[in-house]
Coordinates of C-alpha atoms in Angstrom, one line a residue:
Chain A
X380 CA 112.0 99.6 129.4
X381 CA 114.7 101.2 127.8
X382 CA 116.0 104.6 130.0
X383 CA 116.9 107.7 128.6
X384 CA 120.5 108.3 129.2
X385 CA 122.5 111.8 129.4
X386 CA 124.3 112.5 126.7
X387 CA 123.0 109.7 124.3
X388 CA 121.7 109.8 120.8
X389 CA 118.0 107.7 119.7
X390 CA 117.3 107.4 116.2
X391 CA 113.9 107.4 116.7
X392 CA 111.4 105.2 113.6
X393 CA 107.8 106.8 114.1
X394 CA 105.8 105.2 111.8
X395 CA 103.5 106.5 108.8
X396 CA 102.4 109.3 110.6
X397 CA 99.5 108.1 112.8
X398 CA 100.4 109.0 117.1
X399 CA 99.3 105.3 118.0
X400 CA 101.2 103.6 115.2
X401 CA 104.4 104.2 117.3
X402 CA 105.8 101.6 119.6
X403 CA 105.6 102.0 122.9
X404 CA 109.5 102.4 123.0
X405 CA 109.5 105.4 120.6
X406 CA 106.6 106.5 122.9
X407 CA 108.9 106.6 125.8
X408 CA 111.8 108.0 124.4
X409 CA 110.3 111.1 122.6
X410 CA 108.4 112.0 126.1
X411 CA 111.9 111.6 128.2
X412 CA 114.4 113.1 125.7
X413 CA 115.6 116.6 126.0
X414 CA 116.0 117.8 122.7
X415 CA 113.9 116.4 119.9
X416 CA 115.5 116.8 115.8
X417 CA 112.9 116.6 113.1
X418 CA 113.9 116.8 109.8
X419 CA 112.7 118.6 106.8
X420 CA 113.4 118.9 103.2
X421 CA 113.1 122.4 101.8
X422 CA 109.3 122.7 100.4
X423 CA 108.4 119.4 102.0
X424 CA 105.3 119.5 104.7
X425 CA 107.1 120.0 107.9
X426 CA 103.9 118.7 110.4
X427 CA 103.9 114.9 109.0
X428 CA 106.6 114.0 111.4
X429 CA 105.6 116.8 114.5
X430 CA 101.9 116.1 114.2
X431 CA 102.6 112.1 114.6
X432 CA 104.5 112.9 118.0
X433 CA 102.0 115.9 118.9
X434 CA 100.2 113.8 121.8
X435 CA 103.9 113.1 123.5
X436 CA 105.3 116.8 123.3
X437 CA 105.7 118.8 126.2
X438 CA 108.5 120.6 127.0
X439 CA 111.2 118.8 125.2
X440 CA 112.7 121.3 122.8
X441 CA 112.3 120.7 119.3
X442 CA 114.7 121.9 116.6
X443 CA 114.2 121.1 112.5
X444 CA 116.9 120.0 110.5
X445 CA 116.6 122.1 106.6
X446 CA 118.4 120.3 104.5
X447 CA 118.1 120.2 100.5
X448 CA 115.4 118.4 98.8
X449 CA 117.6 117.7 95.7
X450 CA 121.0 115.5 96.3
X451 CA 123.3 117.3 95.9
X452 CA 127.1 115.6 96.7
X453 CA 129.2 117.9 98.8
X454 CA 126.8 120.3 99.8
X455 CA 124.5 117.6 101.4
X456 CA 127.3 115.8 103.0
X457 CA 128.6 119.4 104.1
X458 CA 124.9 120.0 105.3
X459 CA 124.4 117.1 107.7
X460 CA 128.4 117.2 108.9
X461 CA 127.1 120.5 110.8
X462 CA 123.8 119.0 112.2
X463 CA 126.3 115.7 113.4
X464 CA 128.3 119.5 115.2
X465 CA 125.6 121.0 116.4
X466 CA 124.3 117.1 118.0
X467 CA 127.9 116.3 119.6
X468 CA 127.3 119.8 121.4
X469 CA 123.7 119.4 123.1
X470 CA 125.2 115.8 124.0
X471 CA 128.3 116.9 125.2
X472 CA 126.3 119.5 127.3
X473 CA 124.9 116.0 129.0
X474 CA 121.7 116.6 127.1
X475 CA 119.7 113.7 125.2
X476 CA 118.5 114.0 121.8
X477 CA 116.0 112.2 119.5
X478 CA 116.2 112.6 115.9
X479 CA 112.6 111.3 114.8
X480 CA 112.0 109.9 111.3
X481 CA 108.9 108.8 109.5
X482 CA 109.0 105.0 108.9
X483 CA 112.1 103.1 110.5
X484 CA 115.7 105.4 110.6
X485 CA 117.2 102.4 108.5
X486 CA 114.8 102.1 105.9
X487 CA 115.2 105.1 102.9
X488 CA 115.5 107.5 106.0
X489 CA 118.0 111.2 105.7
X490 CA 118.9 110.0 109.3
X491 CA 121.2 107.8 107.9
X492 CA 123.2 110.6 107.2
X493 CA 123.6 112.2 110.2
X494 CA 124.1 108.7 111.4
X495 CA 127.4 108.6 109.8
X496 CA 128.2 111.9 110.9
X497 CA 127.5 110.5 114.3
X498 CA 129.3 107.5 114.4
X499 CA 132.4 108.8 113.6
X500 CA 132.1 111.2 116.9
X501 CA 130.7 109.2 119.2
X502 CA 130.7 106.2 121.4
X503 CA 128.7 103.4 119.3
X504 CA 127.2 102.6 122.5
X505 CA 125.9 105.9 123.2
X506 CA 123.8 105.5 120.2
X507 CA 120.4 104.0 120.0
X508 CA 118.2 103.2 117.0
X509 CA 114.7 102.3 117.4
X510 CA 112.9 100.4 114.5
X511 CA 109.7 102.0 113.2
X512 CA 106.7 100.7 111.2
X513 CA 108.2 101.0 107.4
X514 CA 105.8 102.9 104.7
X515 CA 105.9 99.2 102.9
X516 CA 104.3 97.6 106.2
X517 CA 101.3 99.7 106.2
X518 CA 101.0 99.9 102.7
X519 CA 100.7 95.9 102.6
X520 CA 98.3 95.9 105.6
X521 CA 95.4 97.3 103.4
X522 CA 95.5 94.3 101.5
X523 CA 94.8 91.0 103.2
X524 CA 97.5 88.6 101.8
X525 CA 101.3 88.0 103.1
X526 CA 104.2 90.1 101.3
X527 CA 106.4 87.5 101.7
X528 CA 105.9 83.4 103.2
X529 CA 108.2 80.6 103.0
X530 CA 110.8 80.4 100.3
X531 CA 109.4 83.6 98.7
X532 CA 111.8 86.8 98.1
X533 CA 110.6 90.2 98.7
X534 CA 112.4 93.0 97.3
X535 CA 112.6 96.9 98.3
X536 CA 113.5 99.7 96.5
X537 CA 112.9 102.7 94.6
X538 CA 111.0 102.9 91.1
X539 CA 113.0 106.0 89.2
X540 CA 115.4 103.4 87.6
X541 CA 113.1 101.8 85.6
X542 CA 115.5 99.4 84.1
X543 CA 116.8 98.2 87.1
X544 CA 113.2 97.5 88.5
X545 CA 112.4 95.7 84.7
X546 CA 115.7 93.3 86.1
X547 CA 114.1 93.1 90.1
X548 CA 110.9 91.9 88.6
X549 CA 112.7 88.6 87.7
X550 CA 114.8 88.1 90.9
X551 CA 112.2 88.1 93.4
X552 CA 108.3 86.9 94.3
X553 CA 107.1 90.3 95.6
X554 CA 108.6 93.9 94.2
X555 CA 108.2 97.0 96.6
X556 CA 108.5 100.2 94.9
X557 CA 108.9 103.3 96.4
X558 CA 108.9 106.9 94.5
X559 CA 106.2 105.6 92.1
X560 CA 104.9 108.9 91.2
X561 CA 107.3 110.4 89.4
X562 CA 107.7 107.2 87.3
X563 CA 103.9 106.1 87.2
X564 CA 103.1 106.1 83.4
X565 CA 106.0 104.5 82.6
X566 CA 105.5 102.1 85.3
X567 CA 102.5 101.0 84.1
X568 CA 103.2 100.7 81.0
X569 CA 106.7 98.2 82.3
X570 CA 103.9 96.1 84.4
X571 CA 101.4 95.7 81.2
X572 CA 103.9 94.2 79.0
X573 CA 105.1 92.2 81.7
X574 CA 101.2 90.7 82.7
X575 CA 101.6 91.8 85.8
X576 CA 99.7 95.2 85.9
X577 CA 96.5 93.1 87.6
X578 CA 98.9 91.8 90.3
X579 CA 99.8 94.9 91.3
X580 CA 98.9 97.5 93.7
X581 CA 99.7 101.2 94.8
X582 CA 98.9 103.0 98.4
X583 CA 99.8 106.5 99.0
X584 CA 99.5 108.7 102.0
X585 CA 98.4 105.7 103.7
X586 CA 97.0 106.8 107.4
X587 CA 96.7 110.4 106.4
X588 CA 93.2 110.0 106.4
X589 CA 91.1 111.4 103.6
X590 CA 94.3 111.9 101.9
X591 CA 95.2 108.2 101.8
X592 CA 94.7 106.0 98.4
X593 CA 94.3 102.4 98.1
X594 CA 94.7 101.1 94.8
X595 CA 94.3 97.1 94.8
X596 CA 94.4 96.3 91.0
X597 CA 96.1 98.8 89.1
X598 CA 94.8 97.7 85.9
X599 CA 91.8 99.5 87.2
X600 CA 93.5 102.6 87.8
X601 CA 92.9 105.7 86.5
X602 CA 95.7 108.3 86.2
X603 CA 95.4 110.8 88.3
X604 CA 98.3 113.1 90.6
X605 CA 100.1 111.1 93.4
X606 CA 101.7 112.3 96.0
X607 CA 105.5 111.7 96.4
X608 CA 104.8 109.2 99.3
X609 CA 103.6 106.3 96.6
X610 CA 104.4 102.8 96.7
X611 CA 103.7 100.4 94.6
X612 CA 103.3 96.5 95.2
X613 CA 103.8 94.1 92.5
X614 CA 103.2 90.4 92.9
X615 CA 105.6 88.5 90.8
X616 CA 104.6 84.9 91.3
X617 CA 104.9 82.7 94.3
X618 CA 107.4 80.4 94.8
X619 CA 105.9 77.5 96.5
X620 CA 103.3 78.3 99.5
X621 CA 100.2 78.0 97.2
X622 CA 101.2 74.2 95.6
X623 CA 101.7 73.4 99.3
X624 CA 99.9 69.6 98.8
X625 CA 103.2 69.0 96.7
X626 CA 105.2 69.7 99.8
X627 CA 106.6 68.3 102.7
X628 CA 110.2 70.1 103.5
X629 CA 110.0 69.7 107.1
X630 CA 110.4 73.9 107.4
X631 CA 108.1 76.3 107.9
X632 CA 107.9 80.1 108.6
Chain B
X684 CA 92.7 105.4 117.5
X685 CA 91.3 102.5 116.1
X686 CA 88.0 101.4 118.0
X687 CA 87.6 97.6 118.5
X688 CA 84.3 96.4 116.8
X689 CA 82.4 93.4 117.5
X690 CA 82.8 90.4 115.3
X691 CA 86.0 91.8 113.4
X692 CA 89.3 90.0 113.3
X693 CA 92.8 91.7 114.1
X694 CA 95.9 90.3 112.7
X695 CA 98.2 92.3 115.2
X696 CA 102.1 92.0 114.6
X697 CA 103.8 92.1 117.9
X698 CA 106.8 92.9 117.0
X699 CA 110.1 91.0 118.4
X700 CA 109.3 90.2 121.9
X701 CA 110.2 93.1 124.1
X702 CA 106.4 94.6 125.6
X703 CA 107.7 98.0 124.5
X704 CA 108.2 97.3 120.7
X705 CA 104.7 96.8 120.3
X706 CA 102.8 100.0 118.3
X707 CA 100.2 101.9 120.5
X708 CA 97.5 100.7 118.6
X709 CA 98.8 97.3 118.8
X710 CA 98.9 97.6 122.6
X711 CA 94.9 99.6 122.3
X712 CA 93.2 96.1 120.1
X713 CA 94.8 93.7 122.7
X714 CA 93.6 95.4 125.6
X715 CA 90.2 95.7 124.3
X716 CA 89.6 92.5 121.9
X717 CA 87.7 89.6 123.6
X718 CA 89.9 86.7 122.2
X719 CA 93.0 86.7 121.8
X720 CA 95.0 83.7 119.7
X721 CA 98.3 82.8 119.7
X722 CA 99.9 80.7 117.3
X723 CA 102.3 77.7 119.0
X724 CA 104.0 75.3 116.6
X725 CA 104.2 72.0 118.2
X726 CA 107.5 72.0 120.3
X727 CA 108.4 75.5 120.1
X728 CA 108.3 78.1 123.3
X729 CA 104.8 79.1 123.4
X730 CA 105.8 82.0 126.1
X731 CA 107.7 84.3 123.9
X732 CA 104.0 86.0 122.0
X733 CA 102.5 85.4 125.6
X734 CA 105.6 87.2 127.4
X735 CA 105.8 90.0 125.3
X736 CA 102.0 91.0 125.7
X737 CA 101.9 90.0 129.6
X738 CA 101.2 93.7 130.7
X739 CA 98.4 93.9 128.3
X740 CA 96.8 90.6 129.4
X741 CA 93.7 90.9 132.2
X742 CA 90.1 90.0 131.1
X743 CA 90.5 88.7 127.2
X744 CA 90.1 84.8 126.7
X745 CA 93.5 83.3 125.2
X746 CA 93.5 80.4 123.1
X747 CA 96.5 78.8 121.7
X748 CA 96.6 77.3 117.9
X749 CA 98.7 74.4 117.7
X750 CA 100.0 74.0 114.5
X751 CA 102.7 71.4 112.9
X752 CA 106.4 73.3 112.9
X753 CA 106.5 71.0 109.8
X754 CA 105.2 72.0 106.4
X755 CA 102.8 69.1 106.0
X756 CA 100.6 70.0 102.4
X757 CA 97.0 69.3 102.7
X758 CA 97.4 68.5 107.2
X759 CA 98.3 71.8 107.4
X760 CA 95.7 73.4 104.8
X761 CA 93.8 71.3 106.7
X762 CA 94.4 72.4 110.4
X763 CA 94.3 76.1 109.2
X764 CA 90.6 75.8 108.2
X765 CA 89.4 74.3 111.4
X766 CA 90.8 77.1 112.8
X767 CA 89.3 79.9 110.4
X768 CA 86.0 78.2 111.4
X769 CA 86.5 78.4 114.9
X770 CA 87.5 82.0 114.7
X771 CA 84.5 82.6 112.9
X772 CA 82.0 81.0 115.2
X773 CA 83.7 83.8 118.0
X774 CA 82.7 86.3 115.4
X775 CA 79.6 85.1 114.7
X776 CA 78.7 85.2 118.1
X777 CA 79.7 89.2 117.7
X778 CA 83.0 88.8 120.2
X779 CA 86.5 90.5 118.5
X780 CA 88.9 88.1 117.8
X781 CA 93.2 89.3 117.8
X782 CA 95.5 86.9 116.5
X783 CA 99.0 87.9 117.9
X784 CA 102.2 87.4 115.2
X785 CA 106.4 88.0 117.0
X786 CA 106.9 90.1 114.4
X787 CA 104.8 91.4 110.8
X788 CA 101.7 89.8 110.2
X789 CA 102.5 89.5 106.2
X790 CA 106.6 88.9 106.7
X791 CA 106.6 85.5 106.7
X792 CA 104.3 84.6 109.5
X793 CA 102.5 82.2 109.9
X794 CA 98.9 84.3 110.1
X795 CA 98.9 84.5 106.6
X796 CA 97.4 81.1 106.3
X797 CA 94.8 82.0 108.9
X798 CA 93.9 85.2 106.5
X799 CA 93.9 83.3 103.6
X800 CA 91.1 81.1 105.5
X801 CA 89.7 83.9 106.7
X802 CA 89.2 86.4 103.8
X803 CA 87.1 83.1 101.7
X804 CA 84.9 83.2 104.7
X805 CA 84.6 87.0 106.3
X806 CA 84.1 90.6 104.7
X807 CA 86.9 92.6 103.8
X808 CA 86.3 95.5 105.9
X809 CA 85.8 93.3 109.1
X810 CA 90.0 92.0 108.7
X811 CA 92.2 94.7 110.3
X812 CA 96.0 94.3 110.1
X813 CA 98.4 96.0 112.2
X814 CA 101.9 95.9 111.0
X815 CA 104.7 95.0 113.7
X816 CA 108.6 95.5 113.7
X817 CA 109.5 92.6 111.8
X818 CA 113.3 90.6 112.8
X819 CA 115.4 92.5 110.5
X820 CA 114.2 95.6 111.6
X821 CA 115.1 94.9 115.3
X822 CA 118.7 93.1 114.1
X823 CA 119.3 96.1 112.2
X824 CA 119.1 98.4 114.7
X825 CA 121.8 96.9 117.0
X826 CA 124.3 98.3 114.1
X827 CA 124.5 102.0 113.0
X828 CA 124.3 101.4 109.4
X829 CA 121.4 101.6 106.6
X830 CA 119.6 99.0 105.5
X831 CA 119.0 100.6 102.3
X832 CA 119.5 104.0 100.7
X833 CA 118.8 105.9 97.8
X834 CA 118.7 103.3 94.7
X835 CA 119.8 100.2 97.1
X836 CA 117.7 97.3 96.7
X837 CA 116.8 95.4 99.7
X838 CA 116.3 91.9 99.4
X839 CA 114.3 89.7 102.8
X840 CA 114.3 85.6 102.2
X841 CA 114.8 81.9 103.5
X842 CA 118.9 81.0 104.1
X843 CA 117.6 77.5 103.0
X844 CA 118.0 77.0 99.9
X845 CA 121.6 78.3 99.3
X846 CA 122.0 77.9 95.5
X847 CA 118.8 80.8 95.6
X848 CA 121.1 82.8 98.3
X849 CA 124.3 82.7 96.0
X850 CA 121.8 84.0 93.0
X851 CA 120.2 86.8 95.1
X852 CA 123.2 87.9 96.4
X853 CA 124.3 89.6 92.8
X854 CA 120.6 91.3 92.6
X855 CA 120.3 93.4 95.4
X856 CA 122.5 95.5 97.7
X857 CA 122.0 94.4 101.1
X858 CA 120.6 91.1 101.6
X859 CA 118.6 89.4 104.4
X860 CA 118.7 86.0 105.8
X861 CA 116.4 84.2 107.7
X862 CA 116.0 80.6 109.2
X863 CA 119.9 81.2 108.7
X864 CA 120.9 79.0 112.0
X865 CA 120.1 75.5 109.8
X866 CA 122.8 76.4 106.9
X867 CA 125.0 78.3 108.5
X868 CA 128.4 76.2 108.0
X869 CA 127.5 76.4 103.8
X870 CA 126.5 79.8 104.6
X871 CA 129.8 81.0 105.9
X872 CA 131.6 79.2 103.1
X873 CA 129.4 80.8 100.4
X874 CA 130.0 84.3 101.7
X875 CA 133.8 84.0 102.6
X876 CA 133.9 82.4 98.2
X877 CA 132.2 85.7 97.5
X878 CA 134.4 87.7 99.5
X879 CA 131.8 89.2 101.9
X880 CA 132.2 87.3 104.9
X881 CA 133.2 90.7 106.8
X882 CA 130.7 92.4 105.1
X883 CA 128.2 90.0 106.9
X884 CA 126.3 90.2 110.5
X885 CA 124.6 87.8 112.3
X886 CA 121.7 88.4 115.1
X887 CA 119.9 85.7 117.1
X888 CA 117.1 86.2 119.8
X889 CA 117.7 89.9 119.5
X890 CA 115.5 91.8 122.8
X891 CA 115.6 88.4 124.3
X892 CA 118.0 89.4 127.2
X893 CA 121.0 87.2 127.8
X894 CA 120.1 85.2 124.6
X895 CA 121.0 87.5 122.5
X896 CA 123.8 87.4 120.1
X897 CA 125.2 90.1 118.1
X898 CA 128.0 89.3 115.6
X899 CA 129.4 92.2 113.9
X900 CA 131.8 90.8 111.5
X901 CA 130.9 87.4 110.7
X902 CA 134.7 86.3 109.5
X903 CA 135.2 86.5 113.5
X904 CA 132.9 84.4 114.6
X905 CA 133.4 81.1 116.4
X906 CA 130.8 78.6 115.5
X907 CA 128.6 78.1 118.3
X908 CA 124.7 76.3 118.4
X909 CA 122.2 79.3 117.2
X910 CA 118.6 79.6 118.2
X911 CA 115.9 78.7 114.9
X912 CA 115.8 83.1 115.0
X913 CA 118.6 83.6 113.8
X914 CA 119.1 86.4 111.0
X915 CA 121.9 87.3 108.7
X916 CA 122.5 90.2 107.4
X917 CA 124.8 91.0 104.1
X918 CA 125.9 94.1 102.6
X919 CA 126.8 93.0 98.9
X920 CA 127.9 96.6 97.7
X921 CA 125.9 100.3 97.3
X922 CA 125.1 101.8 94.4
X923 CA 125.9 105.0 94.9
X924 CA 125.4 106.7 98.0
X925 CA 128.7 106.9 99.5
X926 CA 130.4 108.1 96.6
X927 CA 128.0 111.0 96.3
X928 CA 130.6 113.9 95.4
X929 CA 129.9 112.6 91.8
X930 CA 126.1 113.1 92.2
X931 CA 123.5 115.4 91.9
X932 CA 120.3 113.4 90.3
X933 CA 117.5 115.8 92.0
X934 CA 115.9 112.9 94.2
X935 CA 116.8 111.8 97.5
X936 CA 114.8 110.0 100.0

């Protein structure tokens, strides 16, 4: 079990947003740290993240990180050099803190930032990142078959560059694409004239309850408002594991 | 929470090994399932799935699968489906039935034959998966950089087949390696021809105590004997998100 130290940092994964779909780890760590950061894009829903912990608060102190929804180069950067400030000085004060982030802090995650901010101030070994159950990972989980086996390649990445997912499409058996929304109709249209619109799926909000949207054929889909949490699953082809008589290459996952 | 039900199947990732990186509700279905199974390829350490759920283990019935380590075409098919029909006669018999997975339970794991056995033979709603920190999650963690960011593409797959590694490596941004023990001499030469030997990490046995290696900068590392989990990790390049001065594109994740 890992301890909670004075004056250390925990990037702290918490999942999709469900209390018991943290690890027991993260569990720990939010109930011992002093000072607990959750971040929170202007106009985003601030309670995903702080209802997920809600069963493990108590008295650690909780402070939200505002930063800008849009990118926007130097102010960002600007933005998350003060939070890395404001962090060194509860940690210099011998205080812990825990910056929590939906899904895992390495995955698409604004902790990143501050994680640069970080390392550049402090020890590397007073910082402590603990992996969390990625938005792909639950997604997958509502459909029953692998995302990736054997000599298969999955991919990750976001869909607002539509050209560059037409190019992923060829480079890898199983395409994960976040930010579908805002890209949808075109999207669909990419996976039509590919043939691959029946092979792929969408999930949003998945484990926000009545919110949550499972999509498993999306040739069946019919447009309708997604929330900016959307992923979208596309099954190229598979490389080998279903013409597995043919085989014998003395490996297996 | 999720409630265990009677004659349902849980495909439950466990995460890397360490008792504390399993999720809550990972921890909830083990303690409450009546069977638990646990996959053991022939000749592999059976105790690492068993060790890392020991303080969940009291009343539930384990049985371990032995499977070939080899890929073996139609034996393997073969072995999989007696063992979907020995799960179902448990279910039948209305007792719940948890397969453990180190890891995800659709990241290249070997559970996904089991659910393709399965879902042929049980209803859909009675197949619960519960994701699990998969390896590169846990190998990513022991640095303090992204995995991916903004329009980076993350890429997971087999270090087998190196001709596919040297392709993938000029499609995505940050690239994952399994299974990279076997290939690692070709491996290190095919990186260091590319030029991103120092932009390459290797983990093995990560959470497994004294086993574990961390390698920060590949181009300093003495060959040595690696453990079958061994993972390598290579940043190719980013795409945008350190040179953000020049952006402002409105989206950020």
């Amino acid at each position: 079990m890992q301890k909670i130290q004075p004056g250390h940092f925990y990037a702290v994964g918490i999942g999709p947003g469900s209390p018991d779909l943290l690890t027991v780890r993260a569990v720990n760590i939010i109930e011992a740290v002093d000072v607990i950061l959750t971040p929170q894009a202007k106009g985003s829903n601030r309670s995903l993240a702080l209802n997920a912990i809600a069963p493990y608060l108590h008295q650690q102190e909780v402070m939200t990180v505002n930063y800008p929804m849009q990118r926007n180069g130097s102010n960002t950067q600007e933005r998350w050099r003060r939070v890395a400030e404001e962090v060194m000085q509860e940690l210099q004060q011998g205080r812990s803190v825990a910056m929590i982030t939906i899904g895992d802090p390495l995955i698409f995650a604004t902790t990143s930032y501050l994680l640069y901010g970080l390392s550049e101030r402090l020890a590397k070994e007073k910082i402590h990142i603990i992996p969390g159950i990625s938005a792909f990972q639950i997604g997958a989980s509502r459909f029953h078959d692998p995302l990736t086996l054997q000599e298969d390649r999955l991919t990750l990445m976001s869909a607002t560059d539509l050209k560059a997912v037409e190019n992923a499409l060829s480079h890898c058996e199983t395409l994960v694409l976040y930010k579908a929304a805002g890209v949808i109709v075109d999207l669909i249209a990419l996976l039509k004239n590919k043939n691959l619109l029946s092979s792929s799926r969408l999930v949003s909000c998945v484990e926000h309850g009545a919110q949550e949207l499972v999509v498993e054929d999306l040739e069946l889909w019919a447009p309708q408002e997604l929330n900016y949490m959307t992923t979208v699953i596309v099954r190229t082809g598979e490389k080998s594991w279903q013409k597995e008589e043919k085989q014998d290459k003395g490996t297996q996952f």
